[in-house]
PDB file of C-alpha atoms in Angstrom:
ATOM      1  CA  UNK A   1      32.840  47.008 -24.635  1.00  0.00           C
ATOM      2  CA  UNK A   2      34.103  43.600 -25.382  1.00  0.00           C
ATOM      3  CA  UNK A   3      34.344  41.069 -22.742  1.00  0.00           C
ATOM      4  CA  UNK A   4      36.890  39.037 -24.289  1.00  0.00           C
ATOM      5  CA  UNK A   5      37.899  36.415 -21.217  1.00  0.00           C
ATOM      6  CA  UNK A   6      33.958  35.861 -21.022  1.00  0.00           C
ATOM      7  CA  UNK A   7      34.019  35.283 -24.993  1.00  0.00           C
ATOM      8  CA  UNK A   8      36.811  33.213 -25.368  1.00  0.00           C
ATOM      9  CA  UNK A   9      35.492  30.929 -22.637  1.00  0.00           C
ATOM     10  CA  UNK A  10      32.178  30.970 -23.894  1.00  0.00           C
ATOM     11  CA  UNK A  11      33.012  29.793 -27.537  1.00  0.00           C
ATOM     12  CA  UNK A  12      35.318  27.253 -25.598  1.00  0.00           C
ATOM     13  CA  UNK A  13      32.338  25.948 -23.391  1.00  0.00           C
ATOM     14  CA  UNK A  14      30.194  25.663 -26.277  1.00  0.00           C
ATOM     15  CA  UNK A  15      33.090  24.411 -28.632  1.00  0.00           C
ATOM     16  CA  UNK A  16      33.555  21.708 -26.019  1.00  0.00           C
ATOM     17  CA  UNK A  17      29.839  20.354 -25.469  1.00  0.00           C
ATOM     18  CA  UNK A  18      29.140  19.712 -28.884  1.00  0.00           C
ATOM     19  CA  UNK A  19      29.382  16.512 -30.884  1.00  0.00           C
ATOM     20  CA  UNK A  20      30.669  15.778 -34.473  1.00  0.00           C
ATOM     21  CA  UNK A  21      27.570  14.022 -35.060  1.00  0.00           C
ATOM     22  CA  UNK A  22      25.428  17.128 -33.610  1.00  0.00           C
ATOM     23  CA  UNK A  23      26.479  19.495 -36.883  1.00  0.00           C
ATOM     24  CA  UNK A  24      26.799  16.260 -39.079  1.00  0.00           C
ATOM     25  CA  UNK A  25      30.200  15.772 -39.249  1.00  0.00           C
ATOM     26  CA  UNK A  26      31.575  11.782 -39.364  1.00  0.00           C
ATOM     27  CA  UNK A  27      33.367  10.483 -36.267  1.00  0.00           C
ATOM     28  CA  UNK A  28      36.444   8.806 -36.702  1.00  0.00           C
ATOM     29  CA  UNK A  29      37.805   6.242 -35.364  1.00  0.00           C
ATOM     30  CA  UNK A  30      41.075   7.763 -34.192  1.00  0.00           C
ATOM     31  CA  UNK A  31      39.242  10.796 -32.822  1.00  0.00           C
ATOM     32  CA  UNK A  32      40.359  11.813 -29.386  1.00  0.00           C
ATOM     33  CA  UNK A  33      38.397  15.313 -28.686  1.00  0.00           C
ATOM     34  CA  UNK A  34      35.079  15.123 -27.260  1.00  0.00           C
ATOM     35  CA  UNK A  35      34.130  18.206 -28.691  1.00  0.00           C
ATOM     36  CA  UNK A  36      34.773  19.793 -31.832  1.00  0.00           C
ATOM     37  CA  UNK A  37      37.621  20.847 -32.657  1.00  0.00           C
ATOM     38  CA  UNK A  38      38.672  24.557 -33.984  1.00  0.00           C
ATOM     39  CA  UNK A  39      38.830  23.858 -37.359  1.00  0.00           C
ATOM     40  CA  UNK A  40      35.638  22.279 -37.480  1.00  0.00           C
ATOM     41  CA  UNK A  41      33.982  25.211 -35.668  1.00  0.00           C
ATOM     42  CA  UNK A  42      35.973  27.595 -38.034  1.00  0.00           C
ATOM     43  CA  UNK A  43      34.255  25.933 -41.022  1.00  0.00           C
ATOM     44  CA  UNK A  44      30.495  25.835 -39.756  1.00  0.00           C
ATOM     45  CA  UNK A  45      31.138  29.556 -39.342  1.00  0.00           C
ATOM     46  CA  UNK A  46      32.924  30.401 -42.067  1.00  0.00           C
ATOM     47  CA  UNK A  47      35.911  31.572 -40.815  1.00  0.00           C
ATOM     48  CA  UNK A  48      39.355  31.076 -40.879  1.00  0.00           C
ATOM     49  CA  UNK A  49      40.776  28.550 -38.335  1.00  0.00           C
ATOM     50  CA  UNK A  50      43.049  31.031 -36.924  1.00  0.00           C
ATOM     51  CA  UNK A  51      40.601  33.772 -36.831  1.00  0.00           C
ATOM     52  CA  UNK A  52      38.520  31.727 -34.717  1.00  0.00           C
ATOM     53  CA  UNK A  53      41.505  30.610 -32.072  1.00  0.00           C
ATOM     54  CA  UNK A  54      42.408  34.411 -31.513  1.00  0.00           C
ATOM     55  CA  UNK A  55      38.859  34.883 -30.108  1.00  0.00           C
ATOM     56  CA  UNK A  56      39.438  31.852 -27.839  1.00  0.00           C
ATOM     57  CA  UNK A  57      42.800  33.099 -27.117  1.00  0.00           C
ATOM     58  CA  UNK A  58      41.497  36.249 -26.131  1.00  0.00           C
ATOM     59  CA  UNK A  59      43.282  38.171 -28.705  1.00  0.00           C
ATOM     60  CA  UNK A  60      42.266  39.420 -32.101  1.00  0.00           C
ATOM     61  CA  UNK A  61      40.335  42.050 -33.498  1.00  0.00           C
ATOM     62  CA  UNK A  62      36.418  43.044 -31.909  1.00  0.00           C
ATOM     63  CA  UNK A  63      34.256  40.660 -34.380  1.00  0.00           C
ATOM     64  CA  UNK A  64      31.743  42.322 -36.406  1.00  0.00           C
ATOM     65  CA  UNK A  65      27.922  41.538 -35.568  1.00  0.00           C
ATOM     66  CA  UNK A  66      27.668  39.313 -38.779  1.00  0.00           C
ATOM     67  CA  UNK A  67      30.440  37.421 -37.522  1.00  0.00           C
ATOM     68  CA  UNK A  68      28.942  36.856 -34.404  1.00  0.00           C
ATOM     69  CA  UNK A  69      25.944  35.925 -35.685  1.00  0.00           C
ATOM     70  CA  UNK A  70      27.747  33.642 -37.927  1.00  0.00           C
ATOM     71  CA  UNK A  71      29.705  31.831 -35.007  1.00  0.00           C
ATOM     72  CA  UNK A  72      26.186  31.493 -33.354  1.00  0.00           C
ATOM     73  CA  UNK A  73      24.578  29.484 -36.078  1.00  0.00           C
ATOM     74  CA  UNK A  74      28.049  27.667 -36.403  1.00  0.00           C
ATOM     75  CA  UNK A  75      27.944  26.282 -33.206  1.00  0.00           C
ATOM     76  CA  UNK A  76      23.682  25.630 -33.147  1.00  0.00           C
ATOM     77  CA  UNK A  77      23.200  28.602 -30.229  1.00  0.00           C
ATOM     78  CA  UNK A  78      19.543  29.034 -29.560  1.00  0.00           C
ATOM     79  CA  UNK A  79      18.309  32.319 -28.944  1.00  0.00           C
ATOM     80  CA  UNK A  80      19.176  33.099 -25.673  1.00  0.00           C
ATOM     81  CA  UNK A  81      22.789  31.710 -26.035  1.00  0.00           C
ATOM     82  CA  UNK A  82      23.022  34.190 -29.264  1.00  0.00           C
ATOM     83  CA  UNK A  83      22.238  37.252 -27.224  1.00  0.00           C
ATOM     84  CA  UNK A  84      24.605  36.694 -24.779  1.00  0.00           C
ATOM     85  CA  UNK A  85      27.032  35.784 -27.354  1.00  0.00           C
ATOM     86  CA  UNK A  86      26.500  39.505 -28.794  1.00  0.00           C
ATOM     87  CA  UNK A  87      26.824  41.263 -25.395  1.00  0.00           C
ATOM     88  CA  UNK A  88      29.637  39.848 -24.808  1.00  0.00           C
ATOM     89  CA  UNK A  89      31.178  41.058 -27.873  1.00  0.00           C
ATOM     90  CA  UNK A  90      30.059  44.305 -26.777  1.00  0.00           C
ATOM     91  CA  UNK A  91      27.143  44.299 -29.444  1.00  0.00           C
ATOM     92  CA  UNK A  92      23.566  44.760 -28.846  1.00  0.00           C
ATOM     93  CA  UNK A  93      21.566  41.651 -29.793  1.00  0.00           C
ATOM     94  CA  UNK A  94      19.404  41.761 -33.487  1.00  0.00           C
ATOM     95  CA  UNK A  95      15.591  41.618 -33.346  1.00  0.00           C
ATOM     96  CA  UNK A  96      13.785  38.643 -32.067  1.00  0.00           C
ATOM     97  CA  UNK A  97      11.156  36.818 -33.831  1.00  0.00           C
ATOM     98  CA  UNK A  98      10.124  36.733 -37.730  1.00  0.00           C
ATOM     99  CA  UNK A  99      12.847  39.534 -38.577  1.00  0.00           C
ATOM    100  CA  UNK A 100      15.267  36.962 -37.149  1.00  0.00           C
ATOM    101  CA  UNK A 101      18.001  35.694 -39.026  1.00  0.00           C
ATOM    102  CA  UNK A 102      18.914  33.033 -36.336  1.00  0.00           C
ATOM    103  CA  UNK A 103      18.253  29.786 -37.647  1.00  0.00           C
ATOM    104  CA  UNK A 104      16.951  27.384 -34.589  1.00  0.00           C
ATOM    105  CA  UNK A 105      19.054  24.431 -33.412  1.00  0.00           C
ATOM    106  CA  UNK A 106      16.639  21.952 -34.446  1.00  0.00           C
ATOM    107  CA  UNK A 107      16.485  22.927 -37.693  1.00  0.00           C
ATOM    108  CA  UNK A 108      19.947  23.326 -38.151  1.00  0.00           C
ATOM    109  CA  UNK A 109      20.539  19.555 -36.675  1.00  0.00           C
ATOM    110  CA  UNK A 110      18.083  18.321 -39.266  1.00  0.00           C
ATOM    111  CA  UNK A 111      20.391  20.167 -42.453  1.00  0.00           C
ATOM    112  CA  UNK A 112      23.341  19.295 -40.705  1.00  0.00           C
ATOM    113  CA  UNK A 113      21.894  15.275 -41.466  1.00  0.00           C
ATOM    114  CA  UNK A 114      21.686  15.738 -45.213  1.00  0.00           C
ATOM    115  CA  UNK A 115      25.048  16.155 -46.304  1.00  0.00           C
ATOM    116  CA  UNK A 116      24.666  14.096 -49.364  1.00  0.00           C
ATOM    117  CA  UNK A 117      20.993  16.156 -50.347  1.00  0.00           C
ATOM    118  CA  UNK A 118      20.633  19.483 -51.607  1.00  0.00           C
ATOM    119  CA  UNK A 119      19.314  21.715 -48.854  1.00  0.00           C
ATOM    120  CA  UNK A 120      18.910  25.027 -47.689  1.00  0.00           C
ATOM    121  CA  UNK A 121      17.610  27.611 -45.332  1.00  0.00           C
ATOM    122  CA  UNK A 122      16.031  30.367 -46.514  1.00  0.00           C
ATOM    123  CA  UNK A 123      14.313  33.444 -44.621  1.00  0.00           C
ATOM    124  CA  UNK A 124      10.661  34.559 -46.032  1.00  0.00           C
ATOM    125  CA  UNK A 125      12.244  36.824 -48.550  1.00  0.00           C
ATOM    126  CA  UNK A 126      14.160  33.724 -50.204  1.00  0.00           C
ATOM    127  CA  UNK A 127      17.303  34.640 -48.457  1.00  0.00           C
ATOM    128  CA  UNK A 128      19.759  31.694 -48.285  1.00  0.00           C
ATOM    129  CA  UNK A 129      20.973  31.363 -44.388  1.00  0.00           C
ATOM    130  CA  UNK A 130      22.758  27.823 -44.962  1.00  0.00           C
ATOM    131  CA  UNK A 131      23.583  25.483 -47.235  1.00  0.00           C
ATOM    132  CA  UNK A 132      24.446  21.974 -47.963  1.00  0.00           C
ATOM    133  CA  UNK A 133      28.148  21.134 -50.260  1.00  0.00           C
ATOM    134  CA  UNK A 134      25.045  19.914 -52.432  1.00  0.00           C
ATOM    135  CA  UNK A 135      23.172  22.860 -52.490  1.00  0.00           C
ATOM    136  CA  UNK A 136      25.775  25.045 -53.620  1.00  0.00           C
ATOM    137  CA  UNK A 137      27.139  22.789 -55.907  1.00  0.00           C
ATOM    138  CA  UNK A 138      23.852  22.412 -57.455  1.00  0.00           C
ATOM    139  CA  UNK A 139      22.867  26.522 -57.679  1.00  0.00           C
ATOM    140  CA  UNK A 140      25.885  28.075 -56.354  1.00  0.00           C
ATOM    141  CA  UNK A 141      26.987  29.725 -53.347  1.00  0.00           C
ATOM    142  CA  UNK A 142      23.791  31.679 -52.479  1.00  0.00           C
ATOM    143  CA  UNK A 143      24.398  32.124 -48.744  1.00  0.00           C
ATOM    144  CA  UNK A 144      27.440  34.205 -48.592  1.00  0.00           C
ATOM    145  CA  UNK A 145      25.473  36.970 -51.176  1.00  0.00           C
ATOM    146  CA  UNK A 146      24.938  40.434 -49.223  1.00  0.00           C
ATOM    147  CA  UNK A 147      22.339  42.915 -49.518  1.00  0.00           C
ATOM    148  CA  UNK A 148      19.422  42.979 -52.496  1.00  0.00           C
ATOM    149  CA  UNK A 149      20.944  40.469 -53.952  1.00  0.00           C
ATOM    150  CA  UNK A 150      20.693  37.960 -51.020  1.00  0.00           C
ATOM    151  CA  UNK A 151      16.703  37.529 -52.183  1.00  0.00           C
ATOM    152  CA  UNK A 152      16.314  34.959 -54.980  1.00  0.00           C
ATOM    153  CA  UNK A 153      13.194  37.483 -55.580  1.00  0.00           C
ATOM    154  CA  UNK A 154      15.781  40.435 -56.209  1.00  0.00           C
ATOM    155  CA  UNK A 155      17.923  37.758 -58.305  1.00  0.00           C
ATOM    156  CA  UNK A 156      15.366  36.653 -60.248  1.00  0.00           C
ATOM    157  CA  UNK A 157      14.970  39.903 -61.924  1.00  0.00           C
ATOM    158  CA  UNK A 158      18.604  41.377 -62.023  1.00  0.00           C
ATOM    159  CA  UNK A 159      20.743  38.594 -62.306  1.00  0.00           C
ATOM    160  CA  UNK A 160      20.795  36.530 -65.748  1.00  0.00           C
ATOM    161  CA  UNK A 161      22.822  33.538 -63.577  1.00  0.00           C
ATOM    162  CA  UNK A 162      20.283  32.943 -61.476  1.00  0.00           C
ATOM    163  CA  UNK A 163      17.601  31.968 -64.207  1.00  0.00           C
ATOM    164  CA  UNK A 164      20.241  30.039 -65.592  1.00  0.00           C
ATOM    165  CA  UNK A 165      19.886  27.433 -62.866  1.00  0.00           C
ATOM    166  CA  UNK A 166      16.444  26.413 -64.201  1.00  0.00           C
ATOM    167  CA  UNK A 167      14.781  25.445 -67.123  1.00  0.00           C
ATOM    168  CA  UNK A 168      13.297  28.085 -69.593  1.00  0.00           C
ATOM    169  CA  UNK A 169      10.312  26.435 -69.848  1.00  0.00           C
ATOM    170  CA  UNK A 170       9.472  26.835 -65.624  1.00  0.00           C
ATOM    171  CA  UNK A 171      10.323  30.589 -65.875  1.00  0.00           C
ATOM    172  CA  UNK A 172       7.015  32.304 -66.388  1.00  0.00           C
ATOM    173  CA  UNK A 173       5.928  30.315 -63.457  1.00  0.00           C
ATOM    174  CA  UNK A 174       8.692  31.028 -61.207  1.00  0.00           C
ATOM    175  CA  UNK A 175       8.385  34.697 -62.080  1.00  0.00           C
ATOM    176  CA  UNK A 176       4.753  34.653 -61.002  1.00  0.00           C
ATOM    177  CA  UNK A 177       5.615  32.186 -57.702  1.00  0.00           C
ATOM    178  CA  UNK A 178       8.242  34.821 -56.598  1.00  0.00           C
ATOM    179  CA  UNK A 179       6.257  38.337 -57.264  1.00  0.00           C
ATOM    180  CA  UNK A 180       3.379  36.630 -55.340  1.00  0.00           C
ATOM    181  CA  UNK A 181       5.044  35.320 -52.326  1.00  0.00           C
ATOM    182  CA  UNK A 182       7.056  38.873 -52.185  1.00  0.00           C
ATOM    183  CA  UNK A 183       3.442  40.738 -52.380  1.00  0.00           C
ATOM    184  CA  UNK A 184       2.122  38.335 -49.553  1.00  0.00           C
ATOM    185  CA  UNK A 185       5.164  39.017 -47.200  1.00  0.00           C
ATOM    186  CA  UNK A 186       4.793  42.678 -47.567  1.00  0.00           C
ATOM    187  CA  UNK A 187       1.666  42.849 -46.958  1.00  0.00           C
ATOM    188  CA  UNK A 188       2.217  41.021 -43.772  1.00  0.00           C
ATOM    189  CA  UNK A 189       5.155  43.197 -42.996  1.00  0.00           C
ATOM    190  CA  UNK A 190       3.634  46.771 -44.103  1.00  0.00           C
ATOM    191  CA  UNK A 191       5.012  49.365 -45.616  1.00  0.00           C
ATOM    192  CA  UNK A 192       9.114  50.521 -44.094  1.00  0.00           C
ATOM    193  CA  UNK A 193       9.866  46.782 -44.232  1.00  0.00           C
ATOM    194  CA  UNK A 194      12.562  45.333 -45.829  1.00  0.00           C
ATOM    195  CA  UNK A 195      10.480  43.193 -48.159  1.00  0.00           C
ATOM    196  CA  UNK A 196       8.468  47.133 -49.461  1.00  0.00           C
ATOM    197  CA  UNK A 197      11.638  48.249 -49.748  1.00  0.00           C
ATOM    198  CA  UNK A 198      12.651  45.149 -51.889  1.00  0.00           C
ATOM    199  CA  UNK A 199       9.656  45.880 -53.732  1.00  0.00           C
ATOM    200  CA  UNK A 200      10.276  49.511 -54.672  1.00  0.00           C
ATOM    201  CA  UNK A 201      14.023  48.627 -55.978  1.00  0.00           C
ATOM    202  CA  UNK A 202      12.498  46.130 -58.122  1.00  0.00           C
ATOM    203  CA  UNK A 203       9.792  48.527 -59.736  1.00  0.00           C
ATOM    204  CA  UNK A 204      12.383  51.132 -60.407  1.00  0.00           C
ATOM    205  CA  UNK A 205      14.749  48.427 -62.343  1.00  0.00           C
ATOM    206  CA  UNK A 206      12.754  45.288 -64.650  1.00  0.00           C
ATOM    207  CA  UNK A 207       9.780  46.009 -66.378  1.00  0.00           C
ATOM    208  CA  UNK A 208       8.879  42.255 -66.218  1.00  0.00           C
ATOM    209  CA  UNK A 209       8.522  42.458 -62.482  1.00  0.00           C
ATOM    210  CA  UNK A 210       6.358  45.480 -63.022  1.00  0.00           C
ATOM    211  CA  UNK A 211       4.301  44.024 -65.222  1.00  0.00           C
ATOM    212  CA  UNK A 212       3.691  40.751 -62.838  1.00  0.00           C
ATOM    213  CA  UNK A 213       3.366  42.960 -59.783  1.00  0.00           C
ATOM    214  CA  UNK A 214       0.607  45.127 -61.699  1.00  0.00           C
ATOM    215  CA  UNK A 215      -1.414  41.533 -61.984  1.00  0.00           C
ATOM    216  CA  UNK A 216      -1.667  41.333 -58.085  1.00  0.00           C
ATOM    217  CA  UNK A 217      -1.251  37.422 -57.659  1.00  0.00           C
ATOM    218  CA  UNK A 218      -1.190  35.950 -54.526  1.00  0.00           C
ATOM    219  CA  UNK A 219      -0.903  32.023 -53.660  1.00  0.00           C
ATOM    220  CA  UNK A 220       0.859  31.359 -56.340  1.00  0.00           C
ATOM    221  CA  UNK A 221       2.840  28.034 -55.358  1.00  0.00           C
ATOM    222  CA  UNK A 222       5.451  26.214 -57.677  1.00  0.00           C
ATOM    223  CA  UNK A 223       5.327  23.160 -59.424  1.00  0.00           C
ATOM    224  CA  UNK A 224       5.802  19.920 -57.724  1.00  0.00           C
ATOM    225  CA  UNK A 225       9.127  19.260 -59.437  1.00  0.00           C
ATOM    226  CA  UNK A 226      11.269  22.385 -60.078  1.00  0.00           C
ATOM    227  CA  UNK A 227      13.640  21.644 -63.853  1.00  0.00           C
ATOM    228  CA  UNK A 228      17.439  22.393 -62.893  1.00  0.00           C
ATOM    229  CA  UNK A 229      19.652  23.249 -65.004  1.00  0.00           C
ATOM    230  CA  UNK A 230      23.693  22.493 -64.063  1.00  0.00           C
ATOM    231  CA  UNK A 231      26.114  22.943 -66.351  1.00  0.00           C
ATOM    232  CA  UNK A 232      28.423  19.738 -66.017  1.00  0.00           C
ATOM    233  CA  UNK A 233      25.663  17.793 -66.026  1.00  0.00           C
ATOM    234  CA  UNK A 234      22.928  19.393 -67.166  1.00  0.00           C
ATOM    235  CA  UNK A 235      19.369  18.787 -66.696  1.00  0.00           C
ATOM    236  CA  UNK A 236      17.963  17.369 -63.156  1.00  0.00           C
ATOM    237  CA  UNK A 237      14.446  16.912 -61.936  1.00  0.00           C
ATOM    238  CA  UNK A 238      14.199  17.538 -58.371  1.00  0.00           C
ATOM    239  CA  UNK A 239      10.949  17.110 -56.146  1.00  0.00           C
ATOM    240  CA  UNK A 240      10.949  19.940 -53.572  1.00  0.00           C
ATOM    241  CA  UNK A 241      10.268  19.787 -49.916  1.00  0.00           C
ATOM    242  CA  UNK A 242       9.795  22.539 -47.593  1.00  0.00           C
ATOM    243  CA  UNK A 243      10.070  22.499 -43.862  1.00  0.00           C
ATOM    244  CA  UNK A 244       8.417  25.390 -42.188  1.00  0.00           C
ATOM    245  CA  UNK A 245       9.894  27.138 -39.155  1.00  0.00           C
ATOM    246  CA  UNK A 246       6.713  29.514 -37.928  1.00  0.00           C
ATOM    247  CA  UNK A 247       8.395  31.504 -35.013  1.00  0.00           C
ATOM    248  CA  UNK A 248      11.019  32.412 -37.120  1.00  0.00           C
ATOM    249  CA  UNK A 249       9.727  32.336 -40.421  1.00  0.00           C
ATOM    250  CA  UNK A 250      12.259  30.627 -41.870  1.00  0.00           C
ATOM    251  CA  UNK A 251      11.664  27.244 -43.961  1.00  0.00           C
ATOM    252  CA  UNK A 252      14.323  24.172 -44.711  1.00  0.00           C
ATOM    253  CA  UNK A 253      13.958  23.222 -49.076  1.00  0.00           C
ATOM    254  CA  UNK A 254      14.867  19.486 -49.436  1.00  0.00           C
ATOM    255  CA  UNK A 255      15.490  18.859 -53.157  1.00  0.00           C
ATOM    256  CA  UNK A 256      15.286  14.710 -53.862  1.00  0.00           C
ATOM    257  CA  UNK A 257      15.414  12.771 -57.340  1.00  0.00           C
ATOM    258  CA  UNK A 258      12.888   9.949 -57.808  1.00  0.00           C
ATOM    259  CA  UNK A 259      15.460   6.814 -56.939  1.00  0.00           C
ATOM    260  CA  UNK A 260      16.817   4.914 -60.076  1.00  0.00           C
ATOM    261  CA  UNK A 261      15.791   7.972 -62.380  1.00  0.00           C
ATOM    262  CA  UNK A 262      18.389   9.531 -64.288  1.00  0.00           C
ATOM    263  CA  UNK A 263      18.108  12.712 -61.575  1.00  0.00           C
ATOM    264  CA  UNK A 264      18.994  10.404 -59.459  1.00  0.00           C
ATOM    265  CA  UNK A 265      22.273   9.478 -61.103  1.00  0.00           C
ATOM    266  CA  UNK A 266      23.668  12.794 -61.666  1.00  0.00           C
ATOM    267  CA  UNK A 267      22.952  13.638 -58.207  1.00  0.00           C
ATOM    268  CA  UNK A 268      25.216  10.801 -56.875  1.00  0.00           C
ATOM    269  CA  UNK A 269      27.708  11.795 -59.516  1.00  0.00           C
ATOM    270  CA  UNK A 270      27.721  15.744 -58.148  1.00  0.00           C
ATOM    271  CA  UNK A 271      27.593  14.342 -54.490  1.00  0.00           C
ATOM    272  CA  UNK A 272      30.830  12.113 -55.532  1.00  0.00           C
ATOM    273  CA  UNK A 273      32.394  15.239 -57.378  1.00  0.00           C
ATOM    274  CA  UNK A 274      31.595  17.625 -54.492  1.00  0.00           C
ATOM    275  CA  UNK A 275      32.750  15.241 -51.792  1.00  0.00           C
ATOM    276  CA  UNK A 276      36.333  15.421 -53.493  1.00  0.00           C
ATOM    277  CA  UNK A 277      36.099  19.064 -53.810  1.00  0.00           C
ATOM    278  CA  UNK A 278      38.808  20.067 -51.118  1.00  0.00           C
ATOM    279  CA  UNK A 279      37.833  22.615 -48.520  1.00  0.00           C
TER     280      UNK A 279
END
């Protein structure tokens, strides 16, 4: 049953204790409210504004588990504060550890800091958590996918958008990078896990993935500079970096453009276009 007094002055509490500059958002000079306010929560969870003040209000309907979790990596909860989140929404808490989908406050305070860099989190199926404006301006809005389709592996192989992003000439690589790193991941998971049942979708639906699954790869990495492919401004060399989360298996991608290259130029030109993108 949903405790919704405890709720509403839970999300207040931890409304209240946070800082703009905690989640990356600029202070201004006129701002009054020590914490954030509910607009600014409402949009790190991706939720409408008054959605968000009927919880606090104590009124409302019972928020889904995916909503909860989302309002717990909104406002940077660490584990503990998630669970208790749940229960008090009258849900029982997900799985801890590497089946996680709760992205740790320190990694979510680094992303938060590189709001003019493409970024992302991404579980070890290639499952987009979070995003930068960059990010999704760059490849779209990969985050808010839901089931198969949530796996750039699943993507790669079903969806003709997806390889659109890159250049032609980097996809027989990319096909063998993601068929690897799915083979490694269920063999670490074993058979009934979600990445074997990722598996057995794709061998009933391309023949391509069958084909590169047959070859039995593993440590296949990708190229030190992936070849994007955007289509206002079309080609950009990125360099990728990857920060790795172990507990949770999760792992932050940094994409950069060597500075004064002409990457590096159509990157401040989307940053400029995306930061006048209202929303």
């Amino acid at each position: 049953m949903i405790d919704r007094t405890g709720l509403a002055e839970f999300l207040r509490r931890r409304r209240e204790s946070l800082l703009p500059e905690d989640v990356g958002i600029p202070r201004g000079q006129r701002r009054r409210t020590e914490g954030l306010r509910r607009e600014e929560v409402a949009a790190l969870c991706h939720m409408s504004t008054d959605y968000y003040a009927l919880l606090e209000q104590e009124r409302g309907p019972r928020p889904s588990p995916r909503m909860i979790a989302s309002i717990a990596r909104g406002l940077h909860l660490s584990v503990d504060e998630r669970d208790h989140l749940f229960r008090l929404a009258g849900h029982n808490p997900p799985a801890r550890g590497v089946a996680s989908e709760h992205i740790s406050p320190g990694m979510l305070r680094v992303l938060d800091r590189l709001g003019d860099t493409p970024a992302e989190i991404i579980t070890e199926l290639g499952e987009t958590l979070r995003q930068t404006p960059l990010s999704v301006a760059l490849t779209g809005d990969t985050a808010s996918l839901s089931g198969p389709a949530r796996s750039i592996s699943y993507r790669w192989f079903t969806d003709p958008a997806t390889r659109a992003c890159y250049a032609p000439e980097d996809h027989p690589v990319l096909t063998r990078v993601w068929v690897s790193g799915l083979r490694q991941v269920t063999t670490l998971r074993g058979p009934g896990s979600r990445a074997a049942r990722l598996v057995d979708l794709l061998l009933a639906r391309s023949e391509e993935f069958r084909r590169a699954w047959d070859a039995h790869e593993v440590g296949v990495h990708p190229r030190e500079v992936k070849h994007f492919l955007h289509p206002e401004l079309g080609a950009l060399d990125l360099n990728c970096q990857q920060l790795i989360d172990p507990v949770r298996a999760h792992s932050l991608l940094v994409y950069t453009a060597a500075p004064g290259s002409e990457s590096h130029e159509k990157l401040r030109l989307l940053a400029a276009a995306t930061a006048r993108t209202p929303g």
